[in-house]
PDB file of C-alpha atoms in Angstrom:
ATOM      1  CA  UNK A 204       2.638 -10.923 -16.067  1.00  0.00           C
ATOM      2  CA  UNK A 205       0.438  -8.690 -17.685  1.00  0.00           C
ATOM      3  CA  UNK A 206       1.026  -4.781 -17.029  1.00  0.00           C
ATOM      4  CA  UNK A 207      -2.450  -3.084 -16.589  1.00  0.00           C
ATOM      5  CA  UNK A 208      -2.191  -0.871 -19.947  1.00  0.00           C
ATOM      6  CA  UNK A 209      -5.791  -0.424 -20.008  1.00  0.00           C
ATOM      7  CA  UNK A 210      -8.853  -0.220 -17.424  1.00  0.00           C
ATOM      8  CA  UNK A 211     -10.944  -2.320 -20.042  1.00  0.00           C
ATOM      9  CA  UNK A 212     -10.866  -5.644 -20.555  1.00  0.00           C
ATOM     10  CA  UNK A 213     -11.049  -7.280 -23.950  1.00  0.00           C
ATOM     11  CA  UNK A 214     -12.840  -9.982 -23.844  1.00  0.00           C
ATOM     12  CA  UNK A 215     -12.269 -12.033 -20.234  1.00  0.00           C
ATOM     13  CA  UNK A 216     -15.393 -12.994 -18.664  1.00  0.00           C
ATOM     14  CA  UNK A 217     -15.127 -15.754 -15.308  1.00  0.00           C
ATOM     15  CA  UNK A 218     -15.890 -19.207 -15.960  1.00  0.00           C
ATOM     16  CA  UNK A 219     -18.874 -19.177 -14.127  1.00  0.00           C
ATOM     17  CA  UNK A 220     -20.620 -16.464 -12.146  1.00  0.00           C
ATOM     18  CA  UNK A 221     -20.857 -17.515  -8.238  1.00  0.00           C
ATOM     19  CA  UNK A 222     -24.220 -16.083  -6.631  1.00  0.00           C
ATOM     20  CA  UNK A 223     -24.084 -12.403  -5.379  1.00  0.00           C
ATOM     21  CA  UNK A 224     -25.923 -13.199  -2.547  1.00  0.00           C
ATOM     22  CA  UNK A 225     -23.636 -12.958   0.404  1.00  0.00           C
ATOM     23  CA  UNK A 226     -23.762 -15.320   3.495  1.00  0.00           C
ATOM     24  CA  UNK A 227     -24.100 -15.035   7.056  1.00  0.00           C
ATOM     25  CA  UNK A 228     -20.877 -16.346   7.534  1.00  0.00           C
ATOM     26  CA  UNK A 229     -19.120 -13.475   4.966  1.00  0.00           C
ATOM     27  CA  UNK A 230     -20.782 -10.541   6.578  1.00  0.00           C
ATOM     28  CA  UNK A 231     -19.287 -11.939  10.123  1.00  0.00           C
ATOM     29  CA  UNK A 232     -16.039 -11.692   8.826  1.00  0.00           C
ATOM     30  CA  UNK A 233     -15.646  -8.805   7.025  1.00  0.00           C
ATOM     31  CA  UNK A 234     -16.932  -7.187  10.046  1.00  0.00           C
ATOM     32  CA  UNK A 235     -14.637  -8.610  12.414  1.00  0.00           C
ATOM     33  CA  UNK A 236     -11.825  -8.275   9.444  1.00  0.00           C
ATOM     34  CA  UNK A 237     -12.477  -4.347   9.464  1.00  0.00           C
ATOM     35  CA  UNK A 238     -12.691  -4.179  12.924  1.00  0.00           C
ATOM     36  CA  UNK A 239      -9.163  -6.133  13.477  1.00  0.00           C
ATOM     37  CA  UNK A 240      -7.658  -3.593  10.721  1.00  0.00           C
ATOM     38  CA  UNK A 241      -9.045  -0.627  12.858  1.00  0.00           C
ATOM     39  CA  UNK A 242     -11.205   0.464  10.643  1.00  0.00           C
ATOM     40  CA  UNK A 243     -14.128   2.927  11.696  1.00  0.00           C
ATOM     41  CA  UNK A 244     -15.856   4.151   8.489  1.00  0.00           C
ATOM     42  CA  UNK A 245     -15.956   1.883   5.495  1.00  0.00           C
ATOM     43  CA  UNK A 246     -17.008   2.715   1.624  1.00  0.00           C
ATOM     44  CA  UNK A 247     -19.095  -0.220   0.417  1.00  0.00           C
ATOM     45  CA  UNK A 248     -19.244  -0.844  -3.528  1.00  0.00           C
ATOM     46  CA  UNK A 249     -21.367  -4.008  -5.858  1.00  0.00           C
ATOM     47  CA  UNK A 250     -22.555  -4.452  -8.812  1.00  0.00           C
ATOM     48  CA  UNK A 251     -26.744  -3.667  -9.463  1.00  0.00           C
ATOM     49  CA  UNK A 252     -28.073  -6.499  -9.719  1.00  0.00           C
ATOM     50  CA  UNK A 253     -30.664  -7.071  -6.886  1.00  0.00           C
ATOM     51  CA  UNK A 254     -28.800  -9.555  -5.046  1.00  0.00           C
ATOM     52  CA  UNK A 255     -25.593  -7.517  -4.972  1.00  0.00           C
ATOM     53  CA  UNK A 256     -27.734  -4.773  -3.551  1.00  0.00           C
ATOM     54  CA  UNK A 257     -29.327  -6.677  -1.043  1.00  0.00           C
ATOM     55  CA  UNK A 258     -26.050  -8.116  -0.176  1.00  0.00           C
ATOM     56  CA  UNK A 259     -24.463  -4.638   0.472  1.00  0.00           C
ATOM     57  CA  UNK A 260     -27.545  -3.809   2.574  1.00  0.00           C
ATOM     58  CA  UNK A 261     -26.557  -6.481   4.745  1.00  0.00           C
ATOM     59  CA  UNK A 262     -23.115  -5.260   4.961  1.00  0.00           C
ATOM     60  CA  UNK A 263     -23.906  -1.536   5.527  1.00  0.00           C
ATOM     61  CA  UNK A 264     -26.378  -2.851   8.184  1.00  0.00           C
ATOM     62  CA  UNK A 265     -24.132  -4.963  10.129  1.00  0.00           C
ATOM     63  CA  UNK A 266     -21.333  -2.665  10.209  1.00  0.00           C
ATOM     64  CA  UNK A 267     -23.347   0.122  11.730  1.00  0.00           C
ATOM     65  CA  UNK A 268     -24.650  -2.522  14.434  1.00  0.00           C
ATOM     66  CA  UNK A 269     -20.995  -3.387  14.876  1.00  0.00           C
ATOM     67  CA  UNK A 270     -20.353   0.537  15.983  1.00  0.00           C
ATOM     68  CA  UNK A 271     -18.799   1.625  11.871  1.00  0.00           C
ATOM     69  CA  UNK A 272     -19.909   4.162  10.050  1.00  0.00           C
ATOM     70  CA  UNK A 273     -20.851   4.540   6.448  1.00  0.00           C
ATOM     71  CA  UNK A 274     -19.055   6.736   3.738  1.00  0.00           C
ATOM     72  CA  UNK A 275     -20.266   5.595   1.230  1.00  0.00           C
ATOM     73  CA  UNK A 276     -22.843   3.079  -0.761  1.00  0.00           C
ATOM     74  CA  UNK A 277     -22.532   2.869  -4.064  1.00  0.00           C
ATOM     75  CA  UNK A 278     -23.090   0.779  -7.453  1.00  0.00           C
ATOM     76  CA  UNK A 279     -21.611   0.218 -10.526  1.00  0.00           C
ATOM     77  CA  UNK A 280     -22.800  -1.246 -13.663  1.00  0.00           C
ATOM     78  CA  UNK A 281     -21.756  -4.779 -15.197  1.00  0.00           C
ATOM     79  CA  UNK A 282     -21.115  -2.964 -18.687  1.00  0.00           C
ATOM     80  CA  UNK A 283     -20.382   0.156 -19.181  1.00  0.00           C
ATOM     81  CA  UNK A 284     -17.830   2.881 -21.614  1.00  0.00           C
ATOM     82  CA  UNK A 285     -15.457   3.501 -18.681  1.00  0.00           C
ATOM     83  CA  UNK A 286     -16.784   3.371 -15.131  1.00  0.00           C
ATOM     84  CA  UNK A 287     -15.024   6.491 -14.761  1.00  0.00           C
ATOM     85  CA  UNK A 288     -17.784   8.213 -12.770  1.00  0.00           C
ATOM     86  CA  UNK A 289     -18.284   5.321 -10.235  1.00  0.00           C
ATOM     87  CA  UNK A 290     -14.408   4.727  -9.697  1.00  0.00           C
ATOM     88  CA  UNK A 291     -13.947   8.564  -8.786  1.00  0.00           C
ATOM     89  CA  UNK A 292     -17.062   8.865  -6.712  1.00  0.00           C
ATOM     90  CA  UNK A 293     -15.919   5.587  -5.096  1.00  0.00           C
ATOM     91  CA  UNK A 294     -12.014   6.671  -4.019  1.00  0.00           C
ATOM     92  CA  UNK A 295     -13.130   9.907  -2.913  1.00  0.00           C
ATOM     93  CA  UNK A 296     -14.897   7.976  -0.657  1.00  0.00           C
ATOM     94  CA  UNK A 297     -13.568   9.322   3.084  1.00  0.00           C
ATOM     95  CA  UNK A 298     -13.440   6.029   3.930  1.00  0.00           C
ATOM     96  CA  UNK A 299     -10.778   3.548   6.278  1.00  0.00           C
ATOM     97  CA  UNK A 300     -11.464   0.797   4.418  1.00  0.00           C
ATOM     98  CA  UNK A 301     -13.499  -0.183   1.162  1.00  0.00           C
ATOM     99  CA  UNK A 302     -15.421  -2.853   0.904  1.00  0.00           C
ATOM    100  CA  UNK A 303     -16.075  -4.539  -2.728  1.00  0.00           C
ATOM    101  CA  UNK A 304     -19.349  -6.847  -3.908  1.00  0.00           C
ATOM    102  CA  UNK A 305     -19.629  -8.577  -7.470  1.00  0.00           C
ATOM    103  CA  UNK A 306     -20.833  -9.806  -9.821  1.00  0.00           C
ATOM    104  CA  UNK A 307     -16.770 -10.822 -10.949  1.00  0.00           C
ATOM    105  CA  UNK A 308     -17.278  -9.391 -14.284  1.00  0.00           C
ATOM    106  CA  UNK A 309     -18.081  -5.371 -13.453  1.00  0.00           C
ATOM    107  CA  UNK A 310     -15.735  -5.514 -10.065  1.00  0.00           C
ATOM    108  CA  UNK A 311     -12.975  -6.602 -12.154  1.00  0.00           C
ATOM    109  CA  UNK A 312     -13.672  -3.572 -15.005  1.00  0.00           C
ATOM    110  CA  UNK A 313     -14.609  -1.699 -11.442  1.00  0.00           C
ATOM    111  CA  UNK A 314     -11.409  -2.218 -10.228  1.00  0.00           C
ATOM    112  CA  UNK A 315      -8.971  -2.103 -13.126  1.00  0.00           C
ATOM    113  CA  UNK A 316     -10.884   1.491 -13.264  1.00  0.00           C
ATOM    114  CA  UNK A 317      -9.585   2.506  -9.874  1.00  0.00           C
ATOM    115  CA  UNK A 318      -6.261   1.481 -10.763  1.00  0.00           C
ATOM    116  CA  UNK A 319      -5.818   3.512 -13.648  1.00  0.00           C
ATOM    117  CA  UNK A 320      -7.365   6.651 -12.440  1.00  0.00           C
ATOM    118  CA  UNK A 321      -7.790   7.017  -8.727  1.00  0.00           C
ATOM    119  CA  UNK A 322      -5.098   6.951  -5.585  1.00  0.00           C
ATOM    120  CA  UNK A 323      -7.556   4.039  -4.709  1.00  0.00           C
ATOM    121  CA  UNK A 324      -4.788   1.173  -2.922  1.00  0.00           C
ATOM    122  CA  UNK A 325      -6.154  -2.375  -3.088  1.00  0.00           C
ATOM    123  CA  UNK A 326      -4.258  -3.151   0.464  1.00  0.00           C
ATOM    124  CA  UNK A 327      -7.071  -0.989   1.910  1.00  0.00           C
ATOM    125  CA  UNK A 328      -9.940  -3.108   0.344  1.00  0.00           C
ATOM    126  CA  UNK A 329     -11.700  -6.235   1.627  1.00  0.00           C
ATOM    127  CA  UNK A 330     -13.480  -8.408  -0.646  1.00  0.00           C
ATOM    128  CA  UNK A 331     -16.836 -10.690  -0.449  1.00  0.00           C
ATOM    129  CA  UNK A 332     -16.683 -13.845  -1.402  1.00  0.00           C
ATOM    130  CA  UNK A 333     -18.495 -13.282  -5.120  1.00  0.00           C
ATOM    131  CA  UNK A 334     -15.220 -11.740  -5.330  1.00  0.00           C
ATOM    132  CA  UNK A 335     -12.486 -13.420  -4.132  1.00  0.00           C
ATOM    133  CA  UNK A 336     -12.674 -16.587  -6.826  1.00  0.00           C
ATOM    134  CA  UNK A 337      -8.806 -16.735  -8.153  1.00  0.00           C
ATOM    135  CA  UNK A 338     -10.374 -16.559 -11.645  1.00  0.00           C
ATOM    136  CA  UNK A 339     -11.972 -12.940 -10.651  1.00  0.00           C
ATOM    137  CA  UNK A 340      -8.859 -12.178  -9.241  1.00  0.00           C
ATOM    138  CA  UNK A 341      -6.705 -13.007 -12.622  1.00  0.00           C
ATOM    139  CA  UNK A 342      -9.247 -10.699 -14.340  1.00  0.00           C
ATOM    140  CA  UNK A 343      -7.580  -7.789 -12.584  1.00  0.00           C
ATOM    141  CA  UNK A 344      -3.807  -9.278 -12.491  1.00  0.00           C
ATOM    142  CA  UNK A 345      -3.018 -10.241  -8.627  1.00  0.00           C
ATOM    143  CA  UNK A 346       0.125  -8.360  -9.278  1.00  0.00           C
ATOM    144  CA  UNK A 347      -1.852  -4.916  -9.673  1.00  0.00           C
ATOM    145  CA  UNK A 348      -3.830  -5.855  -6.192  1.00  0.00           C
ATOM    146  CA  UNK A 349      -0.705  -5.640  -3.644  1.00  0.00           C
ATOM    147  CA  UNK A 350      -2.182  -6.501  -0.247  1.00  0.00           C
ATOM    148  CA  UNK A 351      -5.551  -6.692  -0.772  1.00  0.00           C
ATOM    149  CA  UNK A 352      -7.455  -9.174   1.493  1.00  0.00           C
ATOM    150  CA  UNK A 353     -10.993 -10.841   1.412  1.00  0.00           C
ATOM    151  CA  UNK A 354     -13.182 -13.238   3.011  1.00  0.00           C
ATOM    152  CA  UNK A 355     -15.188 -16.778   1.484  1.00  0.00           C
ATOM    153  CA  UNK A 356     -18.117 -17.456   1.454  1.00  0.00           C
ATOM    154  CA  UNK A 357     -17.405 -19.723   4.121  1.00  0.00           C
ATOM    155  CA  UNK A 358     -16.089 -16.970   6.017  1.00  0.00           C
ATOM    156  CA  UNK A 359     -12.619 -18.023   6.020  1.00  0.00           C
ATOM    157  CA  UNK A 360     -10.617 -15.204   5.485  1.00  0.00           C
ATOM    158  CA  UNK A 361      -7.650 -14.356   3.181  1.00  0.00           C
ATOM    159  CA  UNK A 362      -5.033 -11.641   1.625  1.00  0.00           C
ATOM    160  CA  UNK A 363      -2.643 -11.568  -0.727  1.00  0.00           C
ATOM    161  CA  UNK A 364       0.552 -12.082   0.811  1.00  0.00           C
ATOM    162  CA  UNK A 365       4.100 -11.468  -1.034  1.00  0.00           C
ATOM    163  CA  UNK A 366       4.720 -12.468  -4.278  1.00  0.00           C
ATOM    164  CA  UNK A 367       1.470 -12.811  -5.797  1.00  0.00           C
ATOM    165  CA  UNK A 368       0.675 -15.565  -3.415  1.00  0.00           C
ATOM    166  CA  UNK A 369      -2.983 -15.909  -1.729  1.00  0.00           C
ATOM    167  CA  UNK A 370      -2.599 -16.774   2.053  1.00  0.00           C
ATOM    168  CA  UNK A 371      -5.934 -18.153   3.502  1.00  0.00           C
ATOM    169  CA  UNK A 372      -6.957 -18.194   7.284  1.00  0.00           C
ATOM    170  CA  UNK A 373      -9.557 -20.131   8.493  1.00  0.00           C
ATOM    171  CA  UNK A 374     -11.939 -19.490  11.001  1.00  0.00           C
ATOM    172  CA  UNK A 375     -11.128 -20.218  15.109  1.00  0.00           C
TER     173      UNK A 375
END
């Protein structure tokens, strides 16, 4: 088990990078995951690309139909020194729930960022399925992501349950 001794990774990258488009399917169920957690305002992050941006439009767009509330849109970069900036502006988010996007590469540096300098709590987060990939997950350490929960893009739905171990749900 690796201890999180830095937010920067050295040199992991995913073995393959899923699409960052999100599906029908996925938005459905992070909606009606955030909406079974209680949730009424929700902090949505992604990476820039254009189809992680689209992706979070969808997102944003459906949870406001659904009755939620935005706190907060915002992107990070795939590369950068520290994602510092993002990872503050991000947690300070007034927010009952965030919401994370990929690509895998950035959300993981993302994340391991909010870890190591935020009171950000993964058991508050929901992730898309560009996300949720057990490889992505690794990138971050599942031990450093206590009760964090996500949906496929299948729209199955999942968290991680005790002792590192991913429990999946699928859809009734």
């Amino acid at each position: 088990m690796e201890t999180l001794t830095s937010p920067l990774l050295r040199s992991a990258r995913p073995a393959s990078q899923p699409e960052t488009v999100i599906t029908e399917a996925e938005v459905r169920a992070l909606v009606a995951l955030a909406r079974s957690r209680g949730a009424q305002t929700a902090a949505i992050g992604s990476g820039r690309d254009p189809l992680a941006r689209e992706s979070v439009r969808a997102i944003a767009d459906a949870w406001e139909r659904a009755g939620g509330e935005m706190a907060r849109e915002l992107t990070w970069p795939e590369t950068a020194a520290s994602w510092l900036r993002q990872a503050t502006r991000f947690a300070a988010a007034e927010a009952d729930l965030w919401i994370m996007h990929g690509p895998p590469l950035g959300w993981a540096q993302m994340t391991r960022r909010l870890l190591w300098s935020t009171p950000w709590k993964p058991a508050h987060t929901l992730l898309t399925g560009a996300v949720s990939d057990r490889r992505t997950l690794d990138l971050v350490g599942l031990h450093n992501l206590p009760g964090i929960s996500g949906v496929t893009r299948d729209g199955d739905t999942w968290h991680l349950g005790p002792d590192d171990h991913i429990v999946t749900a699928t859809r009734t």
